[in-house]
Amino acid sequence: MKKRVLSLITVLAMTVGMLAGCGGSADKASADTKTETDAESTTTEGEASLADVKVGFIFLHDENSTYDLNFMNAAKEACEKLGVEYMTKTNIPEGQECYEAACELADAGCNFIFADSFGHEDYMIEAAKENPEVQFSHATGTKAHTENLDNFHNAFASIYDGRYLAGIAAGMKLNEMIDNGDITAEQAKIGYVGAFTYAEVISGYTSFFLGARSVCPTATMEVTFTGSWYDETAEKEGANKLIQDGCVLISQHADSMGAPTACETAGVPNVSYNGSTESACPNTFLVSSRVNWEPYFEYAINCVANGEAIDADWTGTLATGSVELSTLGSAVAEGTQEAIDEAKAKIESGDLHVFDTSTFTVEGQELTSYEADVDTDAEYTPDHEVVSDGYFHESEYRSAPYFNVNIDGINLLDTAF
C-alpha cells in the first residue's frame, strides 16, 4: 500500500509540473510534449513547440496564377520566418482531389492544412471530420461558423478596403484623362473582368467602383464574366471586348495575365489584382491590391504550436497588414498617393466605410435594409440584416464577403456564371 501511495504522489507531482509548463491547461498536455525549465529556456512560451508543427498547403493552380502565387509567397515567408516544415500540393481541382490531397498531407504528418480556393471547402470539411487531430483552414469559405467543428476554420480579409483604395487610383486616372481632353466626363467608363457572379466578386468590383466614383463622380462600369478563376484566353478576350465597347480603364477579379496584357497592347490603363504587373505592363499598370496571407499563416501556426484555438472565422484588415496595395505604377495620375493615403487613414479610423449607403443607390433608392445570406445554404437564403448605422456591414458576421447587391452605375454584360 505504501508503495502505491508513493507512486500516486509521484504521478501527481509530475502532473503539477506538466500543468505549470503548459500554462495550467491540462487538456493541452500530452506524453509527447517537449518542455524546458525556465532556467534552461531563452525562448518565449510556446515557441519550442514550433518544431512539432508541420504545415500542408493545397493550391488550386501553380505559380502561373497570380492568385495562387500570392498564397505561395505568403506560405513560404511565414513558414521560413517561424522555422516550421511545410509541404505543398499544386493544381488541385475543386473536387474529390482536394479531399485526397488533404488526407495525404495528414498522413504525411501535417497538423495544420490550408486550402486556397472557394470550391475546396466541402472537401476540406470532409477531411477535417475524418482527421479530428489535425487543424484545417480554408480561404474564402463560408461554412466554418455553422459547421461548428473545432478543427475547421475559414479566413479572409477586408480586401474590399484595398479594392476601394485601388479604385481611387483608377478614378484619379479617369480625371486626368478628362482634364487632358482624352475623354469626356461621360466617357469615364471602367471595364471589369470577373470570374463568377459570386458575392466575393460582386463585393470586389462594387468596392472598386465606389472608390473610383468617390473621386470621379461620372464614372460608370461594365462587368463581364469568364466562368473560371484562371483562363488567360477568356480573360484577354473579356478585356478586349470591354475595350471595344468603350471602356477606357480595366480592372479584374481573375487570376491570369490575360487582362493586363490586353491592356498593355491596347494602351489602356489597368488595375490588377494579387500583385504588381508593372514588369509586363510598364506603360499601363496603375496599382494592384492583394490579401497578404502571411499574418494569418503566422497566427494560425502559432495557435497550433501553442495548443490554442484558431478563430472559426478570421478577418484580416489594413491594420493587421492583411490588405495591401502595391507600389504605384508610373502611369498613375499626379496626386494619387496622397488621395489613397487620405482615404486609408479614414478607413482605419472608422470615419469612412466602403459600403456607405449614402454613396450609392439601388434602382434609384438608397439601401436602408438588406438581408444577406451569411449562414450559407443550398438555396442561399437571406438570414442576417446587414445594413445599419448608414452602411453595409461586410465581413463582420463571417470572414468571406456576402455583399451581392447590384447597385446603379454598374452594368453586367452577362450573368451566366
Short mmCIF file of C-alpha atoms in Angstrom, two decimals:
data_model
loop_
_atom_site.label_atom_id
_atom_site.label_comp_id
_atom_site.label_asym_id
_atom_site.label_seq_id
_atom_site.Cartn_x
_atom_site.Cartn_y
_atom_site.Cartn_z
CA MET A 1 0.00 0.00 0.00
CA LYS A 2 2.78 2.43 0.95
CA LYS A 3 4.48 1.82 -2.38
CA ARG A 4 1.27 2.56 -4.28
CA VAL A 5 0.74 5.79 -2.29
CA LEU A 6 4.27 6.92 -3.11
CA SER A 7 3.66 6.16 -6.77
CA LEU A 8 0.49 8.19 -6.73
CA ILE A 9 2.30 11.12 -5.11
CA THR A 10 4.97 10.91 -7.82
CA VAL A 11 2.33 10.94 -10.58
CA LEU A 12 0.59 13.91 -9.00
CA ALA A 13 3.88 15.80 -8.75
CA MET A 14 4.62 15.10 -12.41
CA THR A 15 1.13 16.26 -13.38
CA VAL A 16 1.53 19.53 -11.48
CA GLY A 17 4.85 20.07 -13.22
CA MET A 18 3.29 19.46 -16.62
CA LEU A 19 0.47 21.89 -15.87
CA ALA A 20 2.95 24.57 -14.86
CA GLY A 21 4.94 24.05 -18.04
CA CYS A 22 1.81 24.34 -20.21
CA GLY A 23 0.33 27.42 -18.61
CA GLY A 24 -2.14 25.48 -16.45
CA SER A 25 -4.13 23.79 -19.22
CA ALA A 26 -4.34 20.08 -18.58
CA ASP A 27 -6.03 19.24 -21.87
CA LYS A 28 -3.10 20.71 -23.83
CA ALA A 29 -0.51 18.41 -22.26
CA SER A 30 0.50 15.12 -23.81
CA ALA A 31 3.15 12.47 -23.40
CA ASP A 32 4.97 13.82 -26.43
CA THR A 33 5.10 17.44 -25.28
CA LYS A 34 8.67 18.78 -25.23
CA THR A 35 9.25 21.14 -22.29
CA GLU A 36 12.18 23.05 -20.86
CA THR A 37 12.62 24.58 -17.43
CA ASP A 38 12.55 28.36 -17.20
CA ALA A 39 16.25 28.36 -16.32
CA GLU A 40 17.17 26.43 -19.44
CA SER A 41 14.93 28.18 -21.97
CA THR A 42 15.58 31.55 -23.57
CA THR A 43 12.52 31.38 -25.84
CA THR A 44 9.02 32.62 -25.05
CA GLU A 45 6.32 30.19 -24.08
CA GLY A 46 5.14 28.01 -26.96
CA GLU A 47 7.99 28.72 -29.34
CA ALA A 48 9.76 25.46 -28.55
CA SER A 49 6.76 23.51 -29.84
CA LEU A 50 7.01 25.14 -33.28
CA ALA A 51 9.44 22.33 -34.03
CA ASP A 52 6.48 19.95 -33.78
CA VAL A 53 4.39 21.81 -36.37
CA LYS A 54 4.25 20.63 -39.96
CA VAL A 55 2.08 22.56 -42.40
CA GLY A 56 0.43 21.41 -45.61
CA PHE A 57 -0.80 23.76 -48.33
CA ILE A 58 -3.26 22.96 -51.14
CA PHE A 59 -3.28 25.32 -54.13
CA LEU A 60 -5.84 25.40 -56.94
CA HIS A 61 -3.20 26.24 -59.56
CA ASP A 62 0.54 26.82 -59.59
CA GLU A 63 2.83 29.84 -59.66
CA ASN A 64 1.50 30.89 -63.08
CA SER A 65 -1.70 32.02 -61.35
CA THR A 66 -1.33 35.39 -59.66
CA TYR A 67 -3.90 34.27 -57.08
CA ASP A 68 -2.06 31.09 -56.10
CA LEU A 69 1.37 32.69 -56.29
CA ASN A 70 0.22 35.24 -53.72
CA PHE A 71 -0.60 32.38 -51.32
CA MET A 72 2.61 30.52 -52.14
CA ASN A 73 4.78 33.52 -51.36
CA ALA A 74 2.97 34.11 -48.05
CA ALA A 75 3.23 30.42 -47.09
CA LYS A 76 6.97 30.38 -47.74
CA GLU A 77 7.50 33.64 -45.86
CA ALA A 78 5.52 32.57 -42.79
CA CYS A 79 6.95 29.05 -42.54
CA GLU A 80 10.55 30.19 -43.02
CA LYS A 81 10.08 33.00 -40.51
CA LEU A 82 8.74 30.57 -37.90
CA GLY A 83 11.10 27.77 -38.84
CA VAL A 84 8.43 25.15 -39.48
CA GLU A 85 8.41 22.36 -42.03
CA TYR A 86 5.85 22.59 -44.82
CA MET A 87 4.60 20.69 -47.85
CA THR A 88 2.66 21.93 -50.88
CA LYS A 89 0.30 20.41 -53.41
CA THR A 90 -0.40 22.41 -56.58
CA ASN A 91 -3.01 22.19 -59.34
CA ILE A 92 -5.58 20.59 -57.04
CA PRO A 93 -9.09 20.94 -58.57
CA GLU A 94 -12.19 21.90 -56.61
CA GLY A 95 -13.30 18.28 -56.33
CA GLN A 96 -12.55 14.97 -54.65
CA GLU A 97 -8.89 15.55 -55.47
CA CYS A 98 -8.84 18.16 -52.70
CA TYR A 99 -10.07 15.66 -50.12
CA GLU A 100 -7.45 13.16 -51.25
CA ALA A 101 -4.71 15.78 -51.11
CA ALA A 102 -5.76 16.85 -47.62
CA CYS A 103 -5.75 13.25 -46.37
CA GLU A 104 -2.34 12.63 -47.93
CA LEU A 105 -0.95 15.68 -46.14
CA ALA A 106 -2.46 14.48 -42.85
CA ASP A 107 -0.95 11.02 -43.37
CA ALA A 108 2.41 12.72 -44.02
CA GLY A 109 2.29 14.25 -40.53
CA CYS A 110 0.91 17.72 -41.23
CA ASN A 111 -1.01 19.04 -38.25
CA PHE A 112 -2.19 22.24 -39.96
CA ILE A 113 -3.56 22.05 -43.51
CA PHE A 114 -4.72 25.01 -45.60
CA ALA A 115 -6.55 25.18 -48.95
CA ASP A 116 -6.80 28.35 -51.01
CA SER A 117 -9.89 28.16 -53.25
CA PHE A 118 -13.61 28.60 -52.62
CA GLY A 119 -14.61 25.24 -54.13
CA HIS A 120 -12.21 23.31 -51.90
CA GLU A 121 -14.34 23.89 -48.83
CA ASP A 122 -16.65 20.86 -48.75
CA TYR A 123 -13.72 18.51 -49.32
CA MET A 124 -11.71 20.15 -46.55
CA ILE A 125 -14.67 19.72 -44.22
CA GLU A 126 -14.85 16.04 -45.13
CA ALA A 127 -11.13 15.63 -44.42
CA ALA A 128 -11.46 17.54 -41.12
CA LYS A 129 -14.20 15.22 -39.90
CA GLU A 130 -12.02 12.20 -40.62
CA ASN A 131 -8.89 13.69 -39.04
CA PRO A 132 -10.03 15.38 -35.81
CA GLU A 133 -6.47 15.67 -34.51
CA VAL A 134 -5.46 17.90 -37.46
CA GLN A 135 -6.37 21.58 -37.87
CA PHE A 136 -7.82 22.52 -41.28
CA SER A 137 -8.26 26.02 -42.62
CA HIS A 138 -9.77 27.35 -45.81
CA ALA A 139 -9.61 30.69 -47.61
CA THR A 140 -12.78 32.49 -48.73
CA GLY A 141 -15.08 29.80 -47.32
CA THR A 142 -18.45 30.32 -45.70
CA LYS A 143 -19.25 27.29 -43.54
CA ALA A 144 -16.90 27.19 -40.55
CA HIS A 145 -19.21 29.22 -38.31
CA THR A 146 -22.14 26.85 -38.98
CA GLU A 147 -20.27 23.51 -39.16
CA ASN A 148 -19.07 24.01 -35.55
CA LEU A 149 -16.02 21.79 -35.97
CA ASP A 150 -13.18 22.52 -33.56
CA ASN A 151 -10.66 21.72 -36.31
CA PHE A 152 -12.12 23.55 -39.32
CA HIS A 153 -11.73 27.28 -39.89
CA ASN A 154 -12.32 29.99 -42.51
CA ALA A 155 -10.17 33.03 -43.16
CA PHE A 156 -10.28 36.04 -45.42
CA ALA A 157 -9.56 39.78 -45.29
CA SER A 158 -11.35 43.07 -45.83
CA ILE A 159 -10.00 43.21 -49.37
CA TYR A 160 -12.90 45.49 -50.26
CA ASP A 161 -10.91 48.18 -48.42
CA GLY A 162 -7.95 47.53 -50.70
CA ARG A 163 -10.07 47.48 -53.83
CA TYR A 164 -11.70 50.76 -52.80
CA LEU A 165 -8.26 52.35 -52.48
CA ALA A 166 -7.21 50.88 -55.83
CA GLY A 167 -10.42 52.34 -57.24
CA ILE A 168 -9.27 55.77 -56.11
CA ALA A 169 -6.17 55.32 -58.29
CA ALA A 170 -8.49 54.43 -61.18
CA GLY A 171 -10.72 57.45 -60.56
CA MET A 172 -7.74 59.77 -60.41
CA LYS A 173 -6.56 58.41 -63.76
CA LEU A 174 -10.01 58.98 -65.26
CA ASN A 175 -9.90 62.57 -64.03
CA GLU A 176 -6.52 63.04 -65.66
CA MET A 177 -7.84 61.67 -68.94
CA ILE A 178 -10.82 64.04 -68.74
CA ASP A 179 -8.61 67.03 -67.90
CA ASN A 180 -6.28 66.17 -70.80
CA GLY A 181 -9.19 66.01 -73.23
CA ASP A 182 -8.62 62.31 -73.95
CA ILE A 183 -12.21 61.52 -72.92
CA THR A 184 -15.26 63.45 -71.80
CA ALA A 185 -16.68 63.10 -68.30
CA GLU A 186 -19.47 60.97 -69.74
CA GLN A 187 -16.94 58.60 -71.31
CA ALA A 188 -15.34 57.68 -67.98
CA LYS A 189 -16.38 54.05 -68.30
CA ILE A 190 -14.49 51.31 -66.44
CA GLY A 191 -14.38 47.71 -67.61
CA TYR A 192 -14.06 44.82 -65.17
CA VAL A 193 -13.24 41.17 -65.89
CA GLY A 194 -14.75 38.93 -63.23
CA ALA A 195 -14.58 35.18 -62.78
CA PHE A 196 -18.01 34.29 -61.36
CA THR A 197 -21.12 36.08 -60.12
CA TYR A 198 -20.24 35.14 -56.53
CA ALA A 199 -20.59 37.62 -53.68
CA GLU A 200 -16.79 37.77 -53.40
CA VAL A 201 -16.53 39.08 -56.95
CA ILE A 202 -19.55 41.39 -56.62
CA SER A 203 -18.16 42.85 -53.40
CA GLY A 204 -14.82 43.36 -55.13
CA TYR A 205 -15.97 45.15 -58.25
CA THR A 206 -18.50 47.22 -56.32
CA SER A 207 -15.95 48.45 -53.80
CA PHE A 208 -13.53 49.23 -56.64
CA PHE A 209 -16.24 51.19 -58.46
CA LEU A 210 -17.18 53.13 -55.32
CA GLY A 211 -13.54 54.06 -54.80
CA ALA A 212 -13.28 55.31 -58.38
CA ARG A 213 -16.53 57.25 -58.15
CA SER A 214 -15.50 58.86 -54.87
CA VAL A 215 -13.07 60.98 -56.90
CA CYS A 216 -14.64 60.76 -60.38
CA PRO A 217 -18.43 61.13 -59.90
CA THR A 218 -19.29 60.47 -63.56
CA ALA A 219 -17.61 57.05 -63.61
CA THR A 220 -19.65 54.04 -64.73
CA MET A 221 -18.71 50.38 -65.06
CA GLU A 222 -19.30 47.35 -67.27
CA VAL A 223 -18.57 43.85 -65.97
CA THR A 224 -18.05 40.67 -67.95
CA PHE A 225 -17.53 37.20 -66.50
CA THR A 226 -15.39 34.29 -67.68
CA GLY A 227 -16.77 31.35 -65.66
CA SER A 228 -13.27 30.44 -64.50
CA TRP A 229 -10.81 31.70 -61.91
CA TYR A 230 -7.96 31.17 -64.34
CA ASP A 231 -8.42 31.26 -68.10
CA GLU A 232 -5.91 33.51 -69.81
CA THR A 233 -7.63 33.35 -73.19
CA ALA A 234 -11.08 34.15 -71.80
CA GLU A 235 -9.73 36.95 -69.62
CA LYS A 236 -7.90 38.53 -72.55
CA GLU A 237 -10.99 38.22 -74.73
CA GLY A 238 -13.10 39.74 -71.96
CA ALA A 239 -10.78 42.72 -71.60
CA ASN A 240 -10.69 43.27 -75.36
CA LYS A 241 -14.49 43.10 -75.52
CA LEU A 242 -14.75 45.76 -72.83
CA ILE A 243 -12.20 47.98 -74.56
CA GLN A 244 -14.06 47.67 -77.88
CA ASP A 245 -17.24 48.62 -76.01
CA GLY A 246 -15.72 51.93 -74.95
CA CYS A 247 -14.19 51.10 -71.57
CA VAL A 248 -11.17 53.34 -71.04
CA LEU A 249 -9.73 51.61 -67.96
CA ILE A 250 -9.79 47.93 -66.98
CA SER A 251 -9.58 46.02 -63.70
CA GLN A 252 -10.19 42.38 -62.85
CA HIS A 253 -11.04 39.63 -60.40
CA ALA A 254 -9.49 36.76 -62.33
CA ASP A 255 -6.09 35.23 -61.92
CA SER A 256 -4.10 35.30 -65.16
CA MET A 257 -2.18 37.96 -67.06
CA GLY A 258 -4.80 37.91 -69.82
CA ALA A 259 -6.48 41.22 -68.99
CA PRO A 260 -3.32 43.19 -68.10
CA THR A 261 -1.51 42.17 -71.27
CA ALA A 262 -4.57 43.04 -73.37
CA CYS A 263 -4.49 46.48 -71.76
CA GLU A 264 -0.78 46.94 -72.44
CA THR A 265 -1.29 46.05 -76.09
CA ALA A 266 -4.22 48.47 -76.40
CA GLY A 267 -2.62 51.23 -74.32
CA VAL A 268 -5.46 51.16 -71.78
CA PRO A 269 -4.75 51.84 -68.07
CA ASN A 270 -5.03 48.72 -65.91
CA VAL A 271 -5.53 47.94 -62.23
CA SER A 272 -4.52 44.36 -61.46
CA TYR A 273 -5.13 42.05 -58.50
CA ASN A 274 -2.86 39.94 -56.27
CA GLY A 275 0.38 41.54 -57.36
CA SER A 276 2.03 44.18 -59.49
CA THR A 277 2.04 43.60 -63.24
CA GLU A 278 4.30 46.58 -63.92
CA SER A 279 7.17 44.48 -65.30
CA ALA A 280 4.89 43.09 -68.03
CA CYS A 281 2.78 46.23 -68.42
CA PRO A 282 5.10 49.20 -67.80
CA ASN A 283 3.02 51.69 -69.77
CA THR A 284 -0.44 50.92 -68.40
CA PHE A 285 -0.12 49.50 -64.87
CA LEU A 286 -1.58 51.73 -62.14
CA VAL A 287 -1.76 49.70 -58.92
CA SER A 288 -2.70 46.30 -57.52
CA SER A 289 -4.49 45.31 -54.34
CA ARG A 290 -3.98 41.99 -52.62
CA VAL A 291 -4.59 39.99 -49.48
CA ASN A 292 -1.32 39.41 -47.65
CA TRP A 293 -1.81 35.95 -46.15
CA GLU A 294 1.41 35.89 -44.14
CA PRO A 295 -0.15 37.40 -40.97
CA TYR A 296 -2.87 34.74 -40.96
CA PHE A 297 -0.48 31.87 -41.55
CA GLU A 298 1.75 33.09 -38.75
CA TYR A 299 -1.24 33.48 -36.43
CA ALA A 300 -2.68 30.02 -37.18
CA ILE A 301 0.68 28.22 -36.99
CA ASN A 302 1.38 29.79 -33.62
CA CYS A 303 -2.06 28.73 -32.42
CA VAL A 304 -1.28 25.12 -33.38
CA ALA A 305 2.14 25.32 -31.72
CA ASN A 306 0.68 26.75 -28.51
CA GLY A 307 -2.35 24.47 -28.42
CA GLU A 308 -4.66 27.46 -28.73
CA ALA A 309 -7.96 27.60 -30.61
CA ILE A 310 -7.92 29.11 -34.10
CA ASP A 311 -10.78 31.53 -34.80
CA ALA A 312 -13.59 29.86 -36.72
CA ASP A 313 -13.76 32.99 -38.90
CA TRP A 314 -10.72 35.26 -39.09
CA THR A 315 -10.83 38.55 -40.98
CA GLY A 316 -7.59 40.39 -41.68
CA THR A 317 -7.62 44.16 -42.15
CA LEU A 318 -5.47 47.09 -43.19
CA ALA A 319 -4.37 47.32 -39.56
CA THR A 320 -3.20 43.68 -39.39
CA GLY A 321 -1.21 44.10 -42.60
CA SER A 322 -3.51 41.69 -44.39
CA VAL A 323 -4.75 44.18 -47.01
CA GLU A 324 -2.08 45.80 -49.13
CA LEU A 325 -1.56 47.93 -52.20
CA SER A 326 1.44 47.58 -54.45
CA THR A 327 3.77 50.44 -55.26
CA LEU A 328 2.08 52.74 -57.73
CA GLY A 329 2.96 52.35 -61.39
CA SER A 330 4.47 55.14 -63.46
CA ALA A 331 1.18 55.65 -65.33
CA VAL A 332 -0.77 56.95 -62.32
CA ALA A 333 -2.12 60.48 -62.17
CA GLU A 334 -0.47 63.17 -60.09
CA GLY A 335 -1.80 63.27 -56.52
CA THR A 336 -2.86 59.61 -56.48
CA GLN A 337 -0.74 58.57 -53.49
CA GLU A 338 -1.99 61.48 -51.42
CA ALA A 339 -5.63 60.66 -52.23
CA ILE A 340 -5.11 57.00 -51.31
CA ASP A 341 -3.34 57.87 -48.06
CA GLU A 342 -6.14 60.21 -47.02
CA ALA A 343 -8.85 57.60 -47.66
CA LYS A 344 -6.84 54.84 -45.98
CA ALA A 345 -6.49 56.91 -42.81
CA LYS A 346 -10.26 57.49 -42.75
CA ILE A 347 -11.00 53.77 -43.23
CA GLU A 348 -8.67 52.84 -40.39
CA SER A 349 -10.17 55.46 -38.09
CA GLY A 350 -13.73 54.37 -38.90
CA ASP A 351 -14.63 57.71 -40.46
CA LEU A 352 -15.08 56.09 -43.88
CA HIS A 353 -16.98 52.90 -44.65
CA VAL A 354 -16.56 51.45 -48.12
CA PHE A 355 -20.21 50.45 -48.43
CA ASP A 356 -21.64 53.69 -47.03
CA THR A 357 -25.22 53.50 -48.28
CA SER A 358 -25.38 57.26 -48.89
CA THR A 359 -22.83 56.85 -51.70
CA PHE A 360 -24.86 54.57 -53.96
CA THR A 361 -28.41 53.69 -54.92
CA VAL A 362 -30.24 50.54 -55.94
CA GLU A 363 -32.90 51.14 -58.60
CA GLY A 364 -32.78 54.82 -57.72
CA GLN A 365 -33.29 54.32 -53.98
CA GLU A 366 -30.91 54.41 -51.03
CA LEU A 367 -30.39 50.99 -49.44
CA THR A 368 -31.79 51.19 -45.92
CA SER A 369 -32.19 47.48 -45.18
CA TYR A 370 -30.76 44.26 -46.60
CA GLU A 371 -30.80 40.63 -45.53
CA ALA A 372 -27.71 38.74 -46.69
CA ASP A 373 -27.06 35.04 -46.92
CA VAL A 374 -24.46 34.68 -44.16
CA ASP A 375 -25.33 31.17 -42.96
CA THR A 376 -24.94 29.69 -46.43
CA ASP A 377 -27.37 27.00 -47.54
CA ALA A 378 -28.15 25.39 -50.86
CA GLU A 379 -30.84 27.99 -51.61
CA TYR A 380 -28.71 30.97 -50.50
CA THR A 381 -31.50 32.02 -48.14
CA PRO A 382 -31.11 35.52 -46.63
CA ASP A 383 -30.68 35.26 -42.88
CA HIS A 384 -28.89 38.36 -41.48
CA GLU A 385 -29.79 42.04 -41.54
CA VAL A 386 -26.52 43.70 -42.57
CA VAL A 387 -27.37 47.37 -43.08
CA SER A 388 -27.22 49.59 -40.01
CA ASP A 389 -25.59 52.82 -38.89
CA GLY A 390 -25.62 54.00 -42.51
CA TYR A 391 -23.52 51.28 -44.10
CA PHE A 392 -23.48 47.65 -45.26
CA HIS A 393 -21.53 45.63 -42.68
CA GLU A 394 -19.39 43.48 -44.96
CA SER A 395 -17.33 40.61 -43.47
CA GLU A 396 -18.49 41.25 -39.90
CA TYR A 397 -20.74 38.20 -39.50
CA ARG A 398 -18.31 35.86 -41.28
CA SER A 399 -14.97 36.45 -42.93
CA ALA A 400 -15.97 35.74 -46.55
CA PRO A 401 -17.81 38.53 -48.41
CA TYR A 402 -21.61 38.43 -48.68
CA PHE A 403 -22.23 41.75 -50.44
CA ASN A 404 -24.20 40.75 -53.55
CA VAL A 405 -26.17 43.93 -54.26
CA ASN A 406 -26.43 45.19 -57.84
CA ILE A 407 -26.02 48.96 -57.47
CA ASP A 408 -26.80 51.66 -60.01
CA GLY A 409 -23.99 52.66 -62.35
CA ILE A 410 -22.71 49.10 -62.90
CA ASN A 411 -23.91 47.24 -65.98
CA LEU A 412 -23.49 43.45 -66.11
CA LEU A 413 -22.92 42.26 -69.66
CA ASP A 414 -23.65 38.63 -68.74
CA THR A 415 -24.66 36.69 -65.65
CA ALA A 416 -24.26 33.13 -66.94
CA PHE A 417 -21.64 32.33 -64.33
#
